[in-house]
Amino acid sequence: MNGIAGKTALVTGAGSGIGRASARRFAAEGANVVAADIATAEGRETVDRIRDAGGDATFVEVDVADTDSVENMVDVAVETYGSLEFAHNNAGILTDFVDVTGISEARWNRIIDVNLKGVWACLKAELPVMKSQGEGAIVNTASEAGLVGMPGLSSYSASKHGVVGLTKSVALEHAERGIRVNAVAPGPTKTNIQSGLLGDRPGGSTPSLRDRLRTALRLIRTAIRTVRADYDTSAMRDVPMGRIADPEEIAGAVAFLCSSDASYITGHTIPVDGGQAAD
Ligand code: NAD
């Protein structure tokens, strides 16, 4: 990718899954990486892996739902590396499969606070730095659930539709200032997030690959069963490519959108979904 080496990339949710893959990809492209996560052990492990591979990375603990914590994260990034050219606002949590009437207010608020307000808080802290530099590229992690309805995942889907709208609006606000803002919409991806079915577990132990795959497949099967049994919709669909994504495949799209190869792309949400959105 062109235009990434020697610059600074901030990734939230960098302790696991898509965020870890993104942090490692930015480092492989020659960027200095600020790996931020609420889970300190996992975030530090990402940094260790980058350093072991010869890259430069720093860990920052952050709760993206807390604006003070997010401002501190951006301050640390700029103090450490002197600039901030790229941000991947990626941290997110999933919810239980439940009808909209069954969601507790606390659970609804936490999903929106992390997945939507968290992206807003990151943008609010990152953009002034990028504006002062006259350059920057931001990628927010939305979801397939931000493009179509997901029965049983209404709070998650609402939060991700919000990320898509936020991305468009902020991109328009900054299009003439040399700052691009896009989003990726991953389809089902092999990460820990499926354990959101069992509740938040930031900081918890990392399940084995076998367990994570089993959970991912259970999520998909549960979704399909839920649709067939309870909902009149075809929103949950099989993946045309016949497999779920590796996190590195989402990270590749993030790196592309930040690179100068994507210099004329802003305000868009790119599905990275094995063809799901086309079906
Ligand atoms: P993951 O659970 O493997 O990683 C999420 C990371 O975010 C974890 O390291 C977790 O500790 C961190 N995190 C959670 N709450 C946080 C908070 N408040 N502040 C800071 N960090 C926090 O899951 P993932 O699949 O890599 O998820 C990354 C993003 O991708 C999320 O926004 C998710 O909604 C989105 N996504 C995932 C899939 C999928 O199938 N895996 C599909 C579409 C979208």
GROMACS .gro file of C-alpha atoms and ligand atoms in nm:
model
  323
    1MET     CA    1   0.000   0.000   0.000
    2ASN     CA    2   0.124   0.350  -0.080
    3GLY     CA    3   0.146   0.634   0.168
    4ILE     CA    4   0.133   0.446   0.499
    5ALA     CA    5   0.500   0.392   0.591
    6GLY     CA    6   0.646   0.628   0.850
    7LYS     CA    7   0.307   0.760   0.962
    8THR     CA    8   0.104   0.694   1.276
    9ALA     CA    9  -0.201   0.467   1.292
   10LEU     CA   10  -0.436   0.441   1.590
   11VAL     CA   11  -0.654   0.128   1.619
   12THR     CA   12  -0.923   0.076   1.882
   13GLY     CA   13  -1.023  -0.274   1.981
   14ALA     CA   14  -0.666  -0.371   1.889
   15GLY     CA   15  -0.646  -0.650   2.145
   16SER     CA   16  -0.839  -0.900   1.939
   17GLY     CA   17  -0.987  -1.000   1.606
   18ILE     CA   18  -1.020  -0.736   1.336
   19GLY     CA   19  -0.847  -0.466   1.544
   20ARG     CA   20  -0.543  -0.684   1.611
   21ALA     CA   21  -0.520  -0.779   1.243
   22SER     CA   22  -0.551  -0.411   1.146
   23ALA     CA   23  -0.281  -0.303   1.393
   24ARG     CA   24  -0.047  -0.572   1.263
   25ARG     CA   25  -0.121  -0.479   0.901
   26PHE     CA   26  -0.050  -0.109   0.963
   27ALA     CA   27   0.279  -0.210   1.127
   28ALA     CA   28   0.366  -0.440   0.836
   29GLU     CA   29   0.306  -0.144   0.604
   30GLY     CA   30   0.562   0.054   0.807
   31ALA     CA   31   0.336   0.269   1.026
   32ASN     CA   32   0.390   0.340   1.395
   33VAL     CA   33   0.093   0.182   1.569
   34VAL     CA   34  -0.104   0.289   1.874
   35ALA     CA   35  -0.297  -0.019   1.981
   36ALA     CA   36  -0.586   0.077   2.211
   37ASP     CA   37  -0.820  -0.155   2.396
   38ILE     CA   38  -1.019  -0.187   2.717
   39ALA     CA   39  -0.854  -0.528   2.763
   40THR     CA   40  -0.497  -0.452   2.870
   41ALA     CA   41  -0.341  -0.800   2.849
   42GLU     CA   42  -0.477  -0.857   2.498
   43GLY     CA   43  -0.378  -0.507   2.381
   44ARG     CA   44  -0.026  -0.551   2.515
   45GLU     CA   45  -0.003  -0.886   2.340
   46THR     CA   46  -0.079  -0.716   2.009
   47VAL     CA   47   0.202  -0.470   2.076
   48ASP     CA   48   0.440  -0.753   2.164
   49ARG     CA   49   0.357  -0.933   1.840
   50ILE     CA   50   0.422  -0.618   1.637
   51ARG     CA   51   0.753  -0.552   1.815
   52ASP     CA   52   0.858  -0.917   1.772
   53ALA     CA   53   0.803  -0.869   1.399
   54GLY     CA   54   1.028  -0.559   1.402
   55GLY     CA   55   0.754  -0.296   1.410
   56ASP     CA   56   0.694  -0.001   1.642
   57ALA     CA   57   0.380  -0.004   1.858
   58THR     CA   58   0.248   0.139   2.185
   59PHE     CA   59  -0.044   0.019   2.394
   60VAL     CA   60  -0.303   0.256   2.542
   61GLU     CA   61  -0.587   0.143   2.766
   62VAL     CA   62  -0.916   0.297   2.658
   63ASP     CA   63  -1.288   0.263   2.708
   64VAL     CA   64  -1.425   0.415   2.389
   65ALA     CA   65  -1.757   0.485   2.562
   66ASP     CA   66  -1.575   0.732   2.791
   67THR     CA   67  -1.483   1.060   2.619
   68ASP     CA   68  -1.207   1.146   2.870
   69SER     CA   69  -1.049   0.808   2.814
   70VAL     CA   70  -1.066   0.857   2.436
   71GLU     CA   71  -0.909   1.205   2.457
   72ASN     CA   72  -0.626   1.059   2.664
   73MET     CA   73  -0.576   0.787   2.399
   74VAL     CA   74  -0.532   1.044   2.123
   75ASP     CA   75  -0.304   1.259   2.344
   76VAL     CA   76  -0.081   0.956   2.407
   77ALA     CA   77  -0.067   0.880   2.034
   78VAL     CA   78   0.043   1.232   1.945
   79GLU     CA   79   0.286   1.260   2.239
   80THR     CA   80   0.444   0.927   2.147
   81TYR     CA   81   0.479   0.963   1.771
   82GLY     CA   82   0.428   1.336   1.705
   83SER     CA   83   0.139   1.300   1.460
   84LEU     CA   84  -0.176   1.101   1.383
   85GLU     CA   85  -0.247   1.028   1.017
   86PHE     CA   86  -0.470   0.719   1.039
   87ALA     CA   87  -0.741   0.598   1.274
   88HIS     CA   88  -0.933   0.273   1.267
   89ASN     CA   89  -1.228   0.322   1.503
   90ASN     CA   90  -1.310  -0.042   1.543
   91ALA     CA   91  -1.390  -0.138   1.905
   92GLY     CA   92  -1.734  -0.292   1.933
   93ILE     CA   93  -1.949  -0.538   2.120
   94LEU     CA   94  -2.228  -0.769   2.015
   95THR     CA   95  -2.554  -0.836   2.193
   96ASP     CA   96  -2.757  -1.144   2.274
   97PHE     CA   97  -3.005  -1.265   2.015
   98VAL     CA   98  -3.328  -1.124   2.157
   99ASP     CA   99  -3.646  -0.962   2.033
  100VAL     CA  100  -3.641  -0.581   2.065
  101THR     CA  101  -3.888  -0.594   2.354
  102GLY     CA  102  -3.650  -0.818   2.548
  103ILE     CA  103  -3.351  -0.584   2.554
  104SER     CA  104  -3.282  -0.425   2.892
  105GLU     CA  105  -3.226  -0.049   2.898
  106ALA     CA  106  -2.879  -0.103   3.041
  107ARG     CA  107  -2.785  -0.342   2.760
  108TRP     CA  108  -2.929  -0.108   2.493
  109ASN     CA  109  -2.731   0.184   2.637
  110ARG     CA  110  -2.404  -0.012   2.653
  111ILE     CA  111  -2.433  -0.128   2.290
  112ILE     CA  112  -2.501   0.226   2.168
  113ASP     CA  113  -2.236   0.374   2.399
  114VAL     CA  114  -1.959   0.145   2.277
  115ASN     CA  115  -2.052   0.091   1.911
  116LEU     CA  116  -2.189   0.434   1.813
  117LYS     CA  117  -2.101   0.693   2.076
  118GLY     CA  118  -1.756   0.534   2.091
  119VAL     CA  119  -1.697   0.606   1.723
  120TRP     CA  120  -1.825   0.963   1.769
  121ALA     CA  121  -1.593   1.012   2.069
  122CYS     CA  122  -1.296   0.889   1.865
  123LEU     CA  123  -1.381   1.117   1.570
  124LYS     CA  124  -1.421   1.414   1.805
  125ALA     CA  125  -1.074   1.359   1.950
  126GLU     CA  126  -0.894   1.259   1.627
  127LEU     CA  127  -1.025   1.518   1.382
  128PRO     CA  128  -0.876   1.830   1.545
  129VAL     CA  129  -0.530   1.670   1.523
  130MET     CA  130  -0.582   1.572   1.159
  131LYS     CA  131  -0.723   1.915   1.074
  132SER     CA  132  -0.416   2.083   1.224
  133GLN     CA  133  -0.197   1.854   1.011
  134GLY     CA  134  -0.406   1.908   0.697
  135GLU     CA  135  -0.420   1.534   0.635
  136GLY     CA  136  -0.574   1.219   0.772
  137ALA     CA  137  -0.773   0.910   0.686
  138ILE     CA  138  -1.022   0.740   0.916
  139VAL     CA  139  -1.196   0.405   0.883
  140ASN     CA  140  -1.484   0.314   1.113
  141THR     CA  141  -1.591  -0.046   1.158
  142ALA     CA  142  -1.959  -0.081   1.075
  143SER     CA  143  -2.105  -0.422   0.987
  144GLU     CA  144  -2.328  -0.604   0.746
  145ALA     CA  145  -2.578  -0.530   1.025
  146GLY     CA  146  -2.531  -0.160   0.943
  147LEU     CA  147  -2.659  -0.215   0.589
  148VAL     CA  148  -2.952  -0.450   0.640
  149GLY     CA  149  -3.179  -0.536   0.931
  150MET     CA  150  -3.073  -0.817   1.164
  151PRO     CA  151  -3.368  -0.974   1.345
  152GLY     CA  152  -3.272  -1.050   1.703
  153LEU     CA  153  -2.981  -0.802   1.687
  154SER     CA  154  -3.177  -0.476   1.668
  155SER     CA  155  -2.962  -0.274   1.911
  156TYR     CA  156  -2.642  -0.388   1.738
  157SER     CA  157  -2.794  -0.321   1.395
  158ALA     CA  158  -2.915   0.024   1.504
  159SER     CA  159  -2.568   0.110   1.636
  160LYS     CA  160  -2.402   0.000   1.311
  161HIS     CA  161  -2.654   0.185   1.090
  162GLY     CA  162  -2.559   0.486   1.304
  163VAL     CA  163  -2.192   0.432   1.224
  164VAL     CA  164  -2.271   0.431   0.851
  165GLY     CA  165  -2.464   0.761   0.878
  166LEU     CA  166  -2.198   0.916   1.099
  167THR     CA  167  -1.930   0.817   0.849
  168LYS     CA  168  -2.114   0.980   0.557
  169SER     CA  169  -2.185   1.303   0.745
  170VAL     CA  170  -1.837   1.348   0.890
  171ALA     CA  171  -1.679   1.270   0.553
  172LEU     CA  172  -1.883   1.551   0.395
  173GLU     CA  173  -1.787   1.790   0.676
  174HIS     CA  174  -1.416   1.724   0.613
  175ALA     CA  175  -1.394   1.648   0.240
  176GLU     CA  176  -1.235   1.983   0.159
  177ARG     CA  177  -0.988   1.964   0.446
  178GLY     CA  178  -0.781   1.673   0.316
  179ILE     CA  179  -0.933   1.425   0.557
  180ARG     CA  180  -1.111   1.115   0.430
  181VAL     CA  181  -1.361   0.918   0.639
  182ASN     CA  182  -1.487   0.576   0.532
  183ALA     CA  183  -1.617   0.259   0.692
  184VAL     CA  184  -1.588  -0.113   0.639
  185ALA     CA  185  -1.886  -0.342   0.680
  186PRO     CA  186  -1.752  -0.688   0.761
  187GLY     CA  187  -1.964  -0.995   0.713
  188PRO     CA  188  -1.920  -1.284   0.957
  189THR     CA  189  -1.554  -1.289   1.063
  190LYS     CA  190  -1.354  -1.534   1.273
  191THR     CA  191  -1.308  -1.332   1.593
  192ASN     CA  192  -1.401  -1.337   1.960
  193ILE     CA  193  -1.702  -1.111   1.919
  194GLN     CA  194  -1.940  -1.400   1.890
  195SER     CA  195  -1.881  -1.455   2.261
  196GLY     CA  196  -2.092  -1.138   2.298
  197LEU     CA  197  -2.374  -1.392   2.285
  198LEU     CA  198  -2.256  -1.486   2.631
  199GLY     CA  199  -2.220  -1.123   2.746
  200ASP     CA  200  -1.932  -0.870   2.743
  201ARG     CA  201  -1.603  -1.030   2.807
  202PRO     CA  202  -1.332  -0.769   2.753
  203GLY     CA  203  -1.033  -0.876   2.953
  204GLY     CA  204  -1.145  -1.236   2.967
  205SER     CA  205  -0.934  -1.529   2.857
  206THR     CA  206  -0.897  -1.589   2.485
  207PRO     CA  207  -1.076  -1.904   2.367
  208SER     CA  208  -0.900  -2.147   2.138
  209LEU     CA  209  -0.938  -2.113   1.760
  210ARG     CA  210  -1.153  -2.428   1.765
  211ASP     CA  211  -1.386  -2.276   2.027
  212ARG     CA  212  -1.403  -1.946   1.841
  213LEU     CA  213  -1.491  -2.119   1.515
  214ARG     CA  214  -1.753  -2.327   1.694
  215THR     CA  215  -1.901  -2.009   1.842
  216ALA     CA  216  -1.898  -1.835   1.505
  217LEU     CA  217  -2.079  -2.123   1.342
  218ARG     CA  218  -2.326  -2.131   1.632
  219LEU     CA  219  -2.393  -1.760   1.579
  220ILE     CA  220  -2.470  -1.815   1.214
  221ARG     CA  221  -2.683  -2.125   1.282
  222THR     CA  222  -2.865  -1.945   1.565
  223ALA     CA  223  -2.933  -1.651   1.337
  224ILE     CA  224  -3.073  -1.870   1.063
  225ARG     CA  225  -3.285  -2.067   1.311
  226THR     CA  226  -3.408  -1.740   1.464
  227VAL     CA  227  -3.509  -1.607   1.126
  228ARG     CA  228  -3.683  -1.926   1.022
  229ALA     CA  229  -3.868  -1.965   1.350
  230ASP     CA  230  -3.966  -1.618   1.456
  231TYR     CA  231  -3.918  -1.353   1.192
  232ASP     CA  232  -4.058  -1.278   0.850
  233THR     CA  233  -3.739  -1.159   0.688
  234SER     CA  234  -3.456  -1.284   0.474
  235ALA     CA  235  -3.195  -1.050   0.619
  236MET     CA  236  -2.971  -1.332   0.746
  237ARG     CA  237  -2.825  -1.495   0.442
  238ASP     CA  238  -2.560  -1.748   0.371
  239VAL     CA  239  -2.229  -1.611   0.254
  240PRO     CA  240  -2.198  -1.647  -0.127
  241MET     CA  241  -1.826  -1.725  -0.099
  242GLY     CA  242  -1.917  -2.015   0.129
  243ARG     CA  243  -1.696  -1.927   0.425
  244ILE     CA  244  -1.656  -1.665   0.696
  245ALA     CA  245  -1.377  -1.408   0.675
  246ASP     CA  246  -1.035  -1.408   0.836
  247PRO     CA  247  -0.973  -1.083   1.027
  248GLU     CA  248  -0.676  -1.014   0.798
  249GLU     CA  249  -0.918  -0.984   0.505
  250ILE     CA  250  -1.096  -0.696   0.680
  251ALA     CA  251  -0.761  -0.541   0.776
  252GLY     CA  252  -0.656  -0.538   0.410
  253ALA     CA  253  -0.956  -0.325   0.321
  254VAL     CA  254  -0.883  -0.090   0.613
  255ALA     CA  255  -0.522  -0.044   0.501
  256PHE     CA  256  -0.634   0.020   0.144
  257LEU     CA  257  -0.887   0.285   0.253
  258CYS     CA  258  -0.617   0.463   0.455
  259SER     CA  259  -0.354   0.441   0.181
  260SER     CA  260  -0.300   0.699  -0.090
  261ASP     CA  261  -0.430   0.434  -0.334
  262ALA     CA  262  -0.776   0.532  -0.200
  263SER     CA  263  -0.710   0.906  -0.224
  264TYR     CA  264  -1.043   0.980  -0.398
  265ILE     CA  265  -1.264   0.761  -0.178
  266THR     CA  266  -1.451   0.923   0.109
  267GLY     CA  267  -1.789   0.888   0.277
  268HIS     CA  268  -1.839   0.525   0.176
  269THR     CA  269  -1.900   0.203   0.361
  270ILE     CA  270  -1.726  -0.085   0.187
  271PRO     CA  271  -1.880  -0.428   0.245
  272VAL     CA  272  -1.611  -0.692   0.308
  273ASP     CA  273  -1.849  -0.980   0.324
  274GLY     CA  274  -1.783  -1.256   0.073
  275GLY     CA  275  -2.061  -1.119  -0.147
  276GLN     CA  276  -2.340  -1.106   0.114
  277ALA     CA  277  -2.445  -0.749   0.035
  278ALA     CA  278  -2.470  -0.836  -0.334
  279ASP     CA  279  -2.708  -1.124  -0.276
  280NAD     P1  280  -1.343  -0.899   1.906
  280NAD     O1  281  -1.431  -0.924   2.023
  280NAD     O2  282  -1.247  -1.005   1.866
  280NAD     O3  283  -1.263  -0.764   1.928
  280NAD     C1  284  -1.324  -0.650   1.982
  280NAD     C2  285  -1.221  -0.576   2.067
  280NAD     O4  286  -1.283  -0.456   2.113
  280NAD     C3  287  -1.178  -0.656   2.190
  280NAD     O5  288  -1.037  -0.658   2.199
  280NAD     C4  289  -1.242  -0.581   2.306
  280NAD     O6  290  -1.166  -0.588   2.426
  280NAD     C5  291  -1.246  -0.440   2.251
  280NAD     N1  292  -1.347  -0.358   2.319
  280NAD     C6  293  -1.472  -0.393   2.356
  280NAD     N2  294  -1.532  -0.292   2.420
  280NAD     C7  295  -1.442  -0.190   2.422
  280NAD     C8  296  -1.445  -0.059   2.475
  280NAD     N3  297  -1.552  -0.012   2.540
  280NAD     N4  298  -1.336   0.019   2.459
  280NAD     C9  299  -1.227  -0.029   2.395
  280NAD     N5  300  -1.216  -0.152   2.345
  280NAD    C10  301  -1.324  -0.232   2.358
  280NAD     O7  302  -1.443  -0.867   1.787
  280NAD     P2  303  -1.418  -0.825   1.634
  280NAD     O8  304  -1.505  -0.912   1.553
  280NAD     O9  305  -1.275  -0.811   1.602
  280NAD    O10  306  -1.489  -0.682   1.638
  280NAD    C11  307  -1.429  -0.565   1.587
  280NAD    C12  308  -1.536  -0.482   1.519
  280NAD    O11  309  -1.585  -0.553   1.406
  280NAD    C13  310  -1.658  -0.452   1.606
  280NAD    O12  311  -1.696  -0.317   1.590
  280NAD    C14  312  -1.763  -0.544   1.550
  280NAD    O13  313  -1.894  -0.494   1.573
  280NAD    C15  314  -1.725  -0.547   1.404
  280NAD     N6  315  -1.778  -0.659   1.327
  280NAD    C16  316  -1.741  -0.787   1.354
  280NAD    C17  317  -1.795  -0.891   1.279
  280NAD    C18  318  -1.760  -1.035   1.306
  280NAD    O14  319  -1.827  -1.125   1.252
  280NAD     N7  320  -1.656  -1.063   1.381
  280NAD    C19  321  -1.884  -0.864   1.174
  280NAD    C20  322  -1.919  -0.731   1.149
  280NAD    C21  323  -1.864  -0.630   1.226
   0.00000   0.00000   0.00000
